[in-house]
């Protein structure tokens, strides 16, 4: 399934940072470079992601995520970051941070994606206990939601 495939891609990769991407999604050519610059400057972070636009198969914009106030997760304790993540999850979010750039050492310390409901959020909750998450306040990705 998808979780196995995503995990296999990570296990086959090398480098200090990692990024997953959906087959039909689009990424601004500067997104990865911008995220790596932030990660290089801020070693307390586990993930840097960006705002994203959701489109349908015809390219019509369905939703554009906006930054969530107070989600600059950083130096606080892992328990405080986890509590904030639960609140963030309940009130909406700025996209899916799992598709941002992730520090490899943090991702290696998790169980990776599992075959359960909402595996992205479960992995994100593990990652937030290992380091902070920040959002680049620019729309740098397009997530295509296909209707079958």
mmCIF file of C-alpha atoms in Angstrom:
data_model
loop_
_atom_site.group_PDB
_atom_site.id
_atom_site.type_symbol
_atom_site.label_atom_id
_atom_site.label_comp_id
_atom_site.label_asym_id
_atom_site.label_seq_id
_atom_site.Cartn_x
_atom_site.Cartn_y
_atom_site.Cartn_z
ATOM 1 C CA UNK A 1 0.000 0.000 0.000
ATOM 2 C CA UNK A 2 0.860 3.673 0.050
ATOM 3 C CA UNK A 3 2.450 3.662 3.520
ATOM 4 C CA UNK A 4 4.820 0.836 2.558
ATOM 5 C CA UNK A 5 5.773 2.644 -0.645
ATOM 6 C CA UNK A 6 6.378 5.981 1.112
ATOM 7 C CA UNK A 7 8.485 4.292 3.798
ATOM 8 C CA UNK A 8 10.495 2.366 1.188
ATOM 9 C CA UNK A 9 11.322 5.599 -0.647
ATOM 10 C CA UNK A 10 12.614 7.095 2.604
ATOM 11 C CA UNK A 11 14.680 4.014 3.466
ATOM 12 C CA UNK A 12 16.277 4.070 0.001
ATOM 13 C CA UNK A 13 17.183 7.762 0.281
ATOM 14 C CA UNK A 14 20.278 9.519 1.606
ATOM 15 C CA UNK A 15 21.020 13.014 2.835
ATOM 16 C CA UNK A 16 20.391 15.222 5.845
ATOM 17 C CA UNK A 17 16.877 16.191 4.719
ATOM 18 C CA UNK A 18 13.980 14.354 3.117
ATOM 19 C CA UNK A 19 10.803 15.274 1.247
ATOM 20 C CA UNK A 20 7.873 13.204 0.018
ATOM 21 C CA UNK A 21 5.678 14.360 -2.863
ATOM 22 C CA UNK A 22 2.419 13.163 -4.380
ATOM 23 C CA UNK A 23 2.586 12.086 -8.014
ATOM 24 C CA UNK A 24 0.159 14.752 -9.229
ATOM 25 C CA UNK A 25 1.150 17.598 -6.894
ATOM 26 C CA UNK A 26 3.164 20.620 -7.974
ATOM 27 C CA UNK A 27 5.990 22.311 -6.094
ATOM 28 C CA UNK A 28 7.413 25.776 -6.602
ATOM 29 C CA UNK A 29 11.027 25.401 -7.820
ATOM 30 C CA UNK A 30 12.280 27.441 -4.842
ATOM 31 C CA UNK A 31 10.369 25.573 -2.103
ATOM 32 C CA UNK A 32 12.970 22.978 -1.146
ATOM 33 C CA UNK A 33 15.823 25.486 -1.173
ATOM 34 C CA UNK A 34 13.872 27.884 1.044
ATOM 35 C CA UNK A 35 13.012 25.096 3.513
ATOM 36 C CA UNK A 36 16.601 23.816 3.693
ATOM 37 C CA UNK A 37 17.844 27.336 4.439
ATOM 38 C CA UNK A 38 15.449 27.507 7.404
ATOM 39 C CA UNK A 39 16.455 24.045 8.667
ATOM 40 C CA UNK A 40 20.147 24.953 8.384
ATOM 41 C CA UNK A 41 19.573 28.086 10.485
ATOM 42 C CA UNK A 42 17.269 26.463 13.056
ATOM 43 C CA UNK A 43 18.521 23.097 14.338
ATOM 44 C CA UNK A 44 15.590 22.829 16.811
ATOM 45 C CA UNK A 45 13.169 22.282 13.911
ATOM 46 C CA UNK A 46 12.127 18.862 12.601
ATOM 47 C CA UNK A 47 10.017 20.093 9.660
ATOM 48 C CA UNK A 48 9.679 23.170 7.487
ATOM 49 C CA UNK A 49 6.644 23.349 5.266
ATOM 50 C CA UNK A 50 4.756 26.014 3.329
ATOM 51 C CA UNK A 51 1.257 27.036 2.475
ATOM 52 C CA UNK A 52 -0.478 25.089 -0.234
ATOM 53 C CA UNK A 53 -3.284 25.515 -2.699
ATOM 54 C CA UNK A 54 -5.781 22.688 -3.276
ATOM 55 C CA UNK A 55 -7.006 22.263 -6.869
ATOM 56 C CA UNK A 56 -9.247 19.817 -8.696
ATOM 57 C CA UNK A 57 -8.446 17.880 -11.890
ATOM 58 C CA UNK A 58 -9.340 20.930 -13.989
ATOM 59 C CA UNK A 59 -6.977 23.233 -12.076
ATOM 60 C CA UNK A 60 -9.792 25.078 -10.309
ATOM 61 C CA UNK A 61 -8.695 26.311 -6.872
ATOM 62 C CA UNK A 62 -10.786 24.613 -4.196
ATOM 63 C CA UNK A 63 -8.998 26.014 -1.162
ATOM 64 C CA UNK A 64 -5.931 27.987 -0.259
ATOM 65 C CA UNK A 65 -4.555 27.347 3.196
ATOM 66 C CA UNK A 66 -3.580 30.297 5.350
ATOM 67 C CA UNK A 67 -1.100 30.259 8.237
ATOM 68 C CA UNK A 68 -2.476 29.118 11.557
ATOM 69 C CA UNK A 69 -1.842 31.702 14.244
ATOM 70 C CA UNK A 70 0.514 30.599 16.998
ATOM 71 C CA UNK A 71 1.928 27.578 15.220
ATOM 72 C CA UNK A 72 5.577 28.588 15.386
ATOM 73 C CA UNK A 73 6.523 25.465 17.296
ATOM 74 C CA UNK A 74 10.091 25.747 18.495
ATOM 75 C CA UNK A 75 12.024 25.532 21.739
ATOM 76 C CA UNK A 76 9.179 24.518 24.059
ATOM 77 C CA UNK A 77 9.106 21.079 25.648
ATOM 78 C CA UNK A 78 8.044 18.083 23.550
ATOM 79 C CA UNK A 79 4.897 17.766 25.695
ATOM 80 C CA UNK A 80 3.973 21.397 25.007
ATOM 81 C CA UNK A 81 4.564 20.912 21.266
ATOM 82 C CA UNK A 82 2.406 17.784 21.315
ATOM 83 C CA UNK A 83 -0.457 19.625 23.086
ATOM 84 C CA UNK A 84 -0.219 22.436 20.538
ATOM 85 C CA UNK A 85 -0.289 19.880 17.710
ATOM 86 C CA UNK A 86 -3.533 18.403 19.053
ATOM 87 C CA UNK A 87 -5.090 21.893 19.162
ATOM 88 C CA UNK A 88 -3.786 22.662 15.670
ATOM 89 C CA UNK A 89 -5.276 19.440 14.352
ATOM 90 C CA UNK A 90 -8.662 20.240 15.854
ATOM 91 C CA UNK A 91 -8.835 23.770 14.394
ATOM 92 C CA UNK A 92 -7.505 23.252 10.883
ATOM 93 C CA UNK A 93 -4.047 23.568 9.449
ATOM 94 C CA UNK A 94 -1.911 25.248 6.820
ATOM 95 C CA UNK A 95 -1.481 22.199 4.612
ATOM 96 C CA UNK A 96 0.118 18.839 5.293
ATOM 97 C CA UNK A 97 3.556 19.321 6.893
ATOM 98 C CA UNK A 98 4.486 15.711 6.082
ATOM 99 C CA UNK A 99 5.003 16.977 2.518
ATOM 100 C CA UNK A 100 7.415 19.650 3.708
ATOM 101 C CA UNK A 101 11.146 19.152 4.167
ATOM 102 C CA UNK A 102 11.908 16.911 7.153
ATOM 103 C CA UNK A 103 15.165 16.566 9.044
ATOM 104 C CA UNK A 104 16.343 13.003 8.365
ATOM 105 C CA UNK A 105 17.521 12.383 11.940
ATOM 106 C CA UNK A 106 14.011 13.167 13.226
ATOM 107 C CA UNK A 107 12.297 10.952 10.652
ATOM 108 C CA UNK A 108 14.673 8.072 11.454
ATOM 109 C CA UNK A 109 13.606 8.305 15.120
ATOM 110 C CA UNK A 110 9.935 7.596 14.231
ATOM 111 C CA UNK A 111 7.999 4.509 13.202
ATOM 112 C CA UNK A 112 7.425 6.184 9.792
ATOM 113 C CA UNK A 113 3.999 5.931 8.165
ATOM 114 C CA UNK A 114 1.710 3.204 9.472
ATOM 115 C CA UNK A 115 -1.264 1.480 7.885
ATOM 116 C CA UNK A 116 -3.904 3.149 10.052
ATOM 117 C CA UNK A 117 -6.441 5.938 9.574
ATOM 118 C CA UNK A 118 -4.681 9.339 9.213
ATOM 119 C CA UNK A 119 -1.094 8.028 9.180
ATOM 120 C CA UNK A 120 0.206 11.511 8.241
ATOM 121 C CA UNK A 121 -1.079 13.007 11.488
ATOM 122 C CA UNK A 122 0.219 10.122 13.580
ATOM 123 C CA UNK A 123 3.695 10.556 12.062
ATOM 124 C CA UNK A 124 3.440 14.318 12.491
ATOM 125 C CA UNK A 125 2.575 13.873 16.164
ATOM 126 C CA UNK A 126 5.691 11.715 16.589
ATOM 127 C CA UNK A 127 7.840 14.254 14.763
ATOM 128 C CA UNK A 128 6.581 17.208 16.800
ATOM 129 C CA UNK A 129 7.841 15.517 19.960
ATOM 130 C CA UNK A 130 11.317 15.401 18.367
ATOM 131 C CA UNK A 131 11.525 18.993 17.135
ATOM 132 C CA UNK A 132 9.608 22.059 16.103
ATOM 133 C CA UNK A 133 7.675 22.805 12.944
ATOM 134 C CA UNK A 134 7.530 26.086 11.098
ATOM 135 C CA UNK A 135 5.653 27.330 8.041
ATOM 136 C CA UNK A 136 7.085 29.444 5.244
ATOM 137 C CA UNK A 137 4.251 31.957 4.764
ATOM 138 C CA UNK A 138 4.085 31.547 0.975
ATOM 139 C CA UNK A 139 1.995 29.282 -1.241
ATOM 140 C CA UNK A 140 4.738 27.034 -2.618
ATOM 141 C CA UNK A 141 2.789 23.832 -3.359
ATOM 142 C CA UNK A 142 -0.332 22.753 -5.219
ATOM 143 C CA UNK A 143 -2.148 19.667 -4.006
ATOM 144 C CA UNK A 144 -4.393 18.090 -6.644
ATOM 145 C CA UNK A 145 -7.541 16.421 -5.272
ATOM 146 C CA UNK A 146 -8.801 14.071 -7.952
ATOM 147 C CA UNK A 147 -12.441 13.111 -8.027
ATOM 148 C CA UNK A 148 -12.973 9.496 -9.026
#
